[in-house]
């Protein structure tokens, strides 16, 4: 295939820590020109203008009102890095303005906003891709490879989680305009499902011959934040400390003096366990766990009739392949052996993107689709159904763990949509035949 | 405290593989005399008589009707090692005959049979202890120690599981009169909850200031057994092979010739995920996973506001104790450091009991209670509420993951029942003040 567009004109909406970092990476891509930026907070917008000027020598259109960027009429794509609750609003407006949308990860607050994405995409023909970087990690890609080659047999169960200590980031978020704080204060849900769920959804062919049917969610009490801030107001997370020192020098230390979280209450349960049932009879268990004293652990697991991988145990087993029956093997050699062609191709680029290079690969997957003017590898049905987990889990928790039904965002198309074909497409990367 | 009875007269009901093994261990205890045995299957009963004769030189009362043993009027205790669905029936009859009951682990089929246990115990004053050996393992005991000493802070979440490959044992069970087979064929539930749940229930003070409130259960499809027996009819599990060779020599090999599981259907989902919510705001996640190609992994996890232990990752972390924030430590040294006095005391005995010695310790805990004529450390409320998980999960799965409520088997007594006191009692081991 050849490119329809050799160079893209894109806008960036949302220039907090994440948006700014992603913009810097995108500015380094020779086939992408950042022609517009938007943020509601003035000092962020100013910083954005300065960065674009430094990197390109050009002045960029900068506005607090992202609609102005859409009105220019010559954009190819919009990147959405706003707060969670703005993702779908900006995305729908962008699709209706006739441009491709890449949206940062996050969960939905209502099913209606998921439907809005689907409607906007179906009516305009514009794709909407969630930039789920973990789908482009070495593990996620190699697992696709192993699953398609039949090592696991028939898939039965997957598990994943978002489990690490964000007490500093959430708490200090109040001071540094980070959106997480209010979500943890007011909501109780699987707030951040997609890093864990995205890869498992692709492995399970969700929206392509399979779909999410129902989920149940159960939350613990909320004690982690209160007990932490009763004892400590000093960040220990090195990422947070670095961010504060770099971006809030002269601002945050003074604020810290007045910083008082004592008595602040949170609605978000410390550990939320969600179990999804799929039309194909598989289940997926998800953990959300960010407000307790805990090092990172993924809870990732892929299990079929013939084999199982446990990321926590760093172990793997395949009936008839592993030398000893009933005995684990080390997983790492399998991930090397079944490395995905897409991962191998991009190894030279990994230092260009955050989170170990996966930010770079996921953006390239999107850019590639826009340049070819084809469907994105993570499409609007994926984006809508992954985001819906947050809204549904919020309902289930509120109703004491009652099962709630996923809408079929494809309205029946999942039944006949082609699954990812072994040996043909990589990770639904439909326009790049890595296996051919 | 002194013993009310120096030597106990006990009966054993159920002499399959488990019952026979446990009886052999009990026969080695000088303060316990086996005076009666019962099993419905004649060759098992004959084997039992032979074993008692060999070990003691005496003839034992042996009958297919366990009621005859209860009628003798001079028993101190009955051990119940029957099939799952007979546990509560034998236990209730025994309590009503005025004897202590120790019952092998297993789940309930109805809430009514759990209530029957509670009624029989409350009306007769006779204790009923589930012999949950895992509660007496090194990890379970050391965790009690760490939790009571405050290392985890306020408890938030626990997880556990019964996850290993029993495809041989379940399938061949049809030939060797093993009860599991029919349960997997006909039921769909968290069939075997207590090895995982028992230790977590004690850690969370269930029925002593806390209780199980609700659960949801979700099952996958059932593919593991069918796909296994479509490809293989030869056992690979060494325990099963040894059992067959030892106990079914001359029987099983011939049977194997006719052995045809092809086409046999199973109702039991391969992976069942259960989430329990507690009155204290904690959650417990349980896995039941025995019919897929998988090595053993516990899924055990204990998590509080200040720390977390993951058995799968063999790692532990405590805020303010672990040297590096956000970094796991190896768990093993903590289990050595916080070894429970009860474990240390029994280290010399560990070779006397199966499953690494825990069978011995749990039986000694029961025997000790009978000799002192006091309440057992795992009481009828524990037994009833742990067994209830199976019946409740079966209902929840049948209703698509609907939450179901635990009965309060204490009828309100849990509110004021004394929790396990730090530094005083070991594992609710109320009559032996290990920490004094």
Coordinates of N, CA and C in Angstrom, one line a residue, chain B residues 44-128:
Chain B
X44 N -13.2 -51.1 50.8 CA -12.6 -50.1 51.6 C -12.7 -50.4 53.1
X45 N -13.8 -50.9 53.5 CA -14.0 -51.2 54.9 C -13.1 -52.3 55.3
X46 N -13.0 -53.3 54.4 CA -12.1 -54.4 54.7 C -10.6 -53.9 54.9
X47 N -10.2 -53.1 53.9 CA -8.9 -52.5 54.0 C -8.7 -51.8 55.4
X48 N -9.7 -51.0 55.8 CA -9.6 -50.3 57.0 C -9.5 -51.2 58.2
X49 N -10.2 -52.3 58.2 CA -10.1 -53.2 59.3 C -8.7 -53.8 59.4
X50 N -8.2 -54.2 58.2 CA -6.8 -54.8 58.1 C -5.8 -53.8 58.7
X51 N -5.9 -52.5 58.3 CA -4.9 -51.5 58.7 C -5.0 -51.3 60.3
X52 N -6.2 -51.3 60.8 CA -6.3 -51.1 62.3 C -5.7 -52.3 63.0
X53 N -6.0 -53.5 62.5 CA -5.5 -54.7 63.1 C -3.9 -54.7 63.1
X54 N -3.4 -54.3 61.9 CA -1.9 -54.3 61.8 C -1.3 -53.3 62.7
X55 N -1.9 -52.2 62.9 CA -1.3 -51.1 63.7 C -1.5 -51.3 65.2
X56 N -2.6 -51.9 65.6 CA -3.0 -51.9 67.0 C -3.1 -53.3 67.5
X57 N -3.2 -54.3 66.6 CA -3.4 -55.7 67.1 C -4.8 -56.0 67.5
X58 N -5.7 -54.9 67.4 CA -7.1 -55.1 67.9 C -8.0 -55.1 66.7
X59 N -9.2 -55.8 66.9 CA -10.3 -55.7 66.0 C -11.1 -54.5 66.2
X60 N -11.4 -53.8 65.1 CA -12.2 -52.6 65.3 C -13.7 -52.8 64.8
X61 N -14.6 -52.1 65.5 CA -16.0 -52.2 65.0 C -16.1 -51.6 63.6
X62 N -16.5 -52.4 62.7 CA -16.6 -51.9 61.3 C -18.0 -52.1 60.7
X63 N -18.6 -51.1 60.1 CA -19.9 -51.2 59.6 C -20.2 -50.2 58.5
X64 N -21.1 -50.6 57.6 CA -21.5 -49.8 56.5 C -22.4 -48.6 57.0
X65 N -23.0 -48.8 58.1 CA -24.0 -47.9 58.7 C -23.3 -47.1 59.8
X66 N -22.9 -45.9 59.6 CA -22.2 -45.1 60.6 C -23.1 -44.9 61.9
X67 N -24.4 -44.9 61.7 CA -25.3 -44.7 62.8 C -25.0 -45.8 63.9
X68 N -24.6 -47.0 63.5 CA -24.3 -48.0 64.5 C -23.2 -47.6 65.4
X69 N -22.2 -46.9 64.8 CA -21.1 -46.5 65.6 C -21.5 -45.5 66.7
X70 N -22.4 -44.6 66.3 CA -22.9 -43.5 67.2 C -23.7 -44.1 68.3
X71 N -24.4 -45.2 68.1 CA -25.2 -45.8 69.1 C -24.5 -46.4 70.3
X72 N -23.2 -46.7 70.1 CA -22.4 -47.3 71.2 C -22.3 -46.5 72.4
X73 N -22.5 -45.2 72.3 CA -22.6 -44.3 73.4 C -21.3 -44.0 74.1
X74 N -20.2 -44.5 73.7 CA -18.9 -44.1 74.4 C -17.9 -43.5 73.5
X75 N -18.3 -42.8 72.5 CA -17.4 -42.1 71.6 C -17.1 -40.7 72.1
X76 N -15.9 -40.2 71.9 CA -15.6 -38.8 72.2 C -15.7 -37.9 70.9
X77 N -15.3 -38.5 69.8 CA -15.3 -37.7 68.6 C -15.5 -38.6 67.4
X78 N -16.0 -38.0 66.3 CA -16.1 -38.6 65.0 C -15.3 -37.8 64.0
X79 N -14.5 -38.5 63.2 CA -13.9 -37.8 62.0 C -14.7 -38.2 60.8
X80 N -15.1 -37.2 60.0 CA -15.9 -37.4 58.8 C -15.0 -37.2 57.5
X81 N -14.8 -38.3 56.8 CA -14.0 -38.2 55.6 C -14.8 -38.8 54.4
X82 N -16.1 -38.6 54.4 CA -17.0 -39.1 53.4 C -16.9 -38.2 52.1
X83 N -17.8 -38.5 51.2 CA -18.0 -37.7 50.0 C -18.6 -36.3 50.5
X84 N -18.4 -35.3 49.7 CA -18.8 -33.9 50.1 C -20.2 -33.9 50.6
X85 N -21.1 -34.5 49.9 CA -22.6 -34.3 50.2 C -23.0 -35.1 51.4
X86 N -22.1 -35.9 52.0 CA -22.5 -36.6 53.3 C -21.9 -35.9 54.5
X87 N -21.0 -34.9 54.3 CA -20.3 -34.3 55.5 C -21.2 -33.8 56.5
X88 N -22.2 -33.0 56.1 CA -23.0 -32.3 57.1 C -24.0 -33.3 57.7
X89 N -24.5 -34.3 56.9 CA -25.4 -35.3 57.4 C -24.8 -36.1 58.6
X90 N -23.6 -36.6 58.3 CA -22.9 -37.4 59.4 C -22.6 -36.5 60.6
X91 N -22.1 -35.3 60.3 CA -21.7 -34.3 61.4 C -22.9 -34.0 62.3
X92 N -24.1 -33.8 61.7 CA -25.3 -33.5 62.5 C -25.7 -34.7 63.4
X93 N -25.7 -35.8 62.8 CA -26.0 -37.0 63.5 C -25.0 -37.3 64.7
X94 N -23.7 -37.0 64.4 CA -22.7 -37.2 65.5 C -22.9 -36.2 66.6
X95 N -23.1 -34.9 66.3 CA -23.4 -33.9 67.3 C -24.6 -34.3 68.2
X96 N -25.6 -34.8 67.5 CA -26.8 -35.1 68.2 C -26.6 -36.4 69.1
X97 N -25.6 -37.2 68.7 CA -25.2 -38.3 69.6 C -24.2 -37.9 70.7
X98 N -24.0 -36.6 70.8 CA -23.2 -36.1 71.9 C -21.7 -36.2 71.7
X99 N -21.2 -36.2 70.5 CA -19.8 -36.3 70.3 C -19.2 -35.1 69.4
X100 N -18.0 -34.8 69.7 CA -17.3 -33.8 68.9 C -17.2 -34.2 67.4
X101 N -17.2 -33.3 66.5 CA -17.1 -33.6 65.1 C -15.9 -32.9 64.4
X102 N -15.1 -33.6 63.7 CA -14.1 -33.1 62.8 C -14.5 -33.5 61.4
X103 N -14.7 -32.5 60.6 CA -15.1 -32.8 59.2 C -14.0 -32.4 58.2
X104 N -13.8 -33.3 57.2 CA -12.9 -33.0 56.1 C -13.4 -31.7 55.4
X105 N -12.6 -31.0 54.7 CA -13.0 -29.8 53.9 C -14.0 -30.2 52.8
X106 N -14.7 -29.2 52.3 CA -15.7 -29.4 51.2 C -16.7 -28.3 51.3
X107 N -17.4 -28.2 50.2 CA -18.4 -27.1 50.1 C -19.8 -27.7 50.3
X108 N -20.8 -26.8 50.6 CA -22.1 -27.2 50.9 C -22.9 -27.1 49.5
X109 N -24.0 -28.0 49.5 CA -24.9 -27.9 48.4 C -26.1 -27.0 48.6
X110 N -26.4 -26.8 49.9 CA -27.5 -25.9 50.2 C -27.2 -25.1 51.5
X111 N -27.8 -24.0 51.6 CA -27.6 -23.2 52.9 C -28.2 -24.0 54.0
X112 N -29.3 -24.8 53.7 CA -30.0 -25.5 54.8 C -29.0 -26.4 55.5
X113 N -28.1 -27.1 54.8 CA -27.2 -28.0 55.5 C -26.2 -27.3 56.4
X114 N -25.9 -26.0 56.0 CA -25.0 -25.2 56.8 C -25.8 -24.8 58.1
X115 N -27.0 -24.4 57.9 CA -27.9 -24.1 59.1 C -28.1 -25.4 60.0
X116 N -28.2 -26.5 59.4 CA -28.3 -27.8 60.2 C -27.1 -28.0 61.1
X117 N -25.9 -27.7 60.6 CA -24.7 -27.8 61.4 C -24.8 -26.8 62.6
X118 N -25.2 -25.6 62.3 CA -25.3 -24.6 63.4 C -26.4 -25.0 64.4
X119 N -27.5 -25.4 63.9 CA -28.6 -25.8 64.9 C -28.1 -27.0 65.7
X120 N -27.5 -28.0 65.1 CA -27.1 -29.2 65.8 C -26.1 -28.8 66.9
X121 N -25.2 -27.9 66.5 CA -24.1 -27.5 67.5 C -24.7 -26.7 68.6
X122 N -25.6 -25.7 68.3 CA -26.1 -24.9 69.3 C -27.0 -25.7 70.2
X123 N -27.8 -26.6 69.7 CA -28.7 -27.4 70.5 C -28.0 -28.4 71.4
X124 N -26.9 -28.9 70.9 CA -26.3 -30.0 71.7 C -25.1 -29.5 72.5
X125 N -24.6 -28.3 72.1 CA -23.3 -27.8 72.7 C -22.1 -28.5 72.2
X126 N -22.2 -29.4 71.2 CA -21.1 -30.1 70.6 C -20.4 -29.3 69.5
X127 N -19.1 -29.1 69.6 CA -18.4 -28.4 68.5 C -18.3 -29.1 67.2
X128 N -18.2 -28.4 66.1 CA -18.0 -29.0 64.8 C -16.9 -28.3 64.1

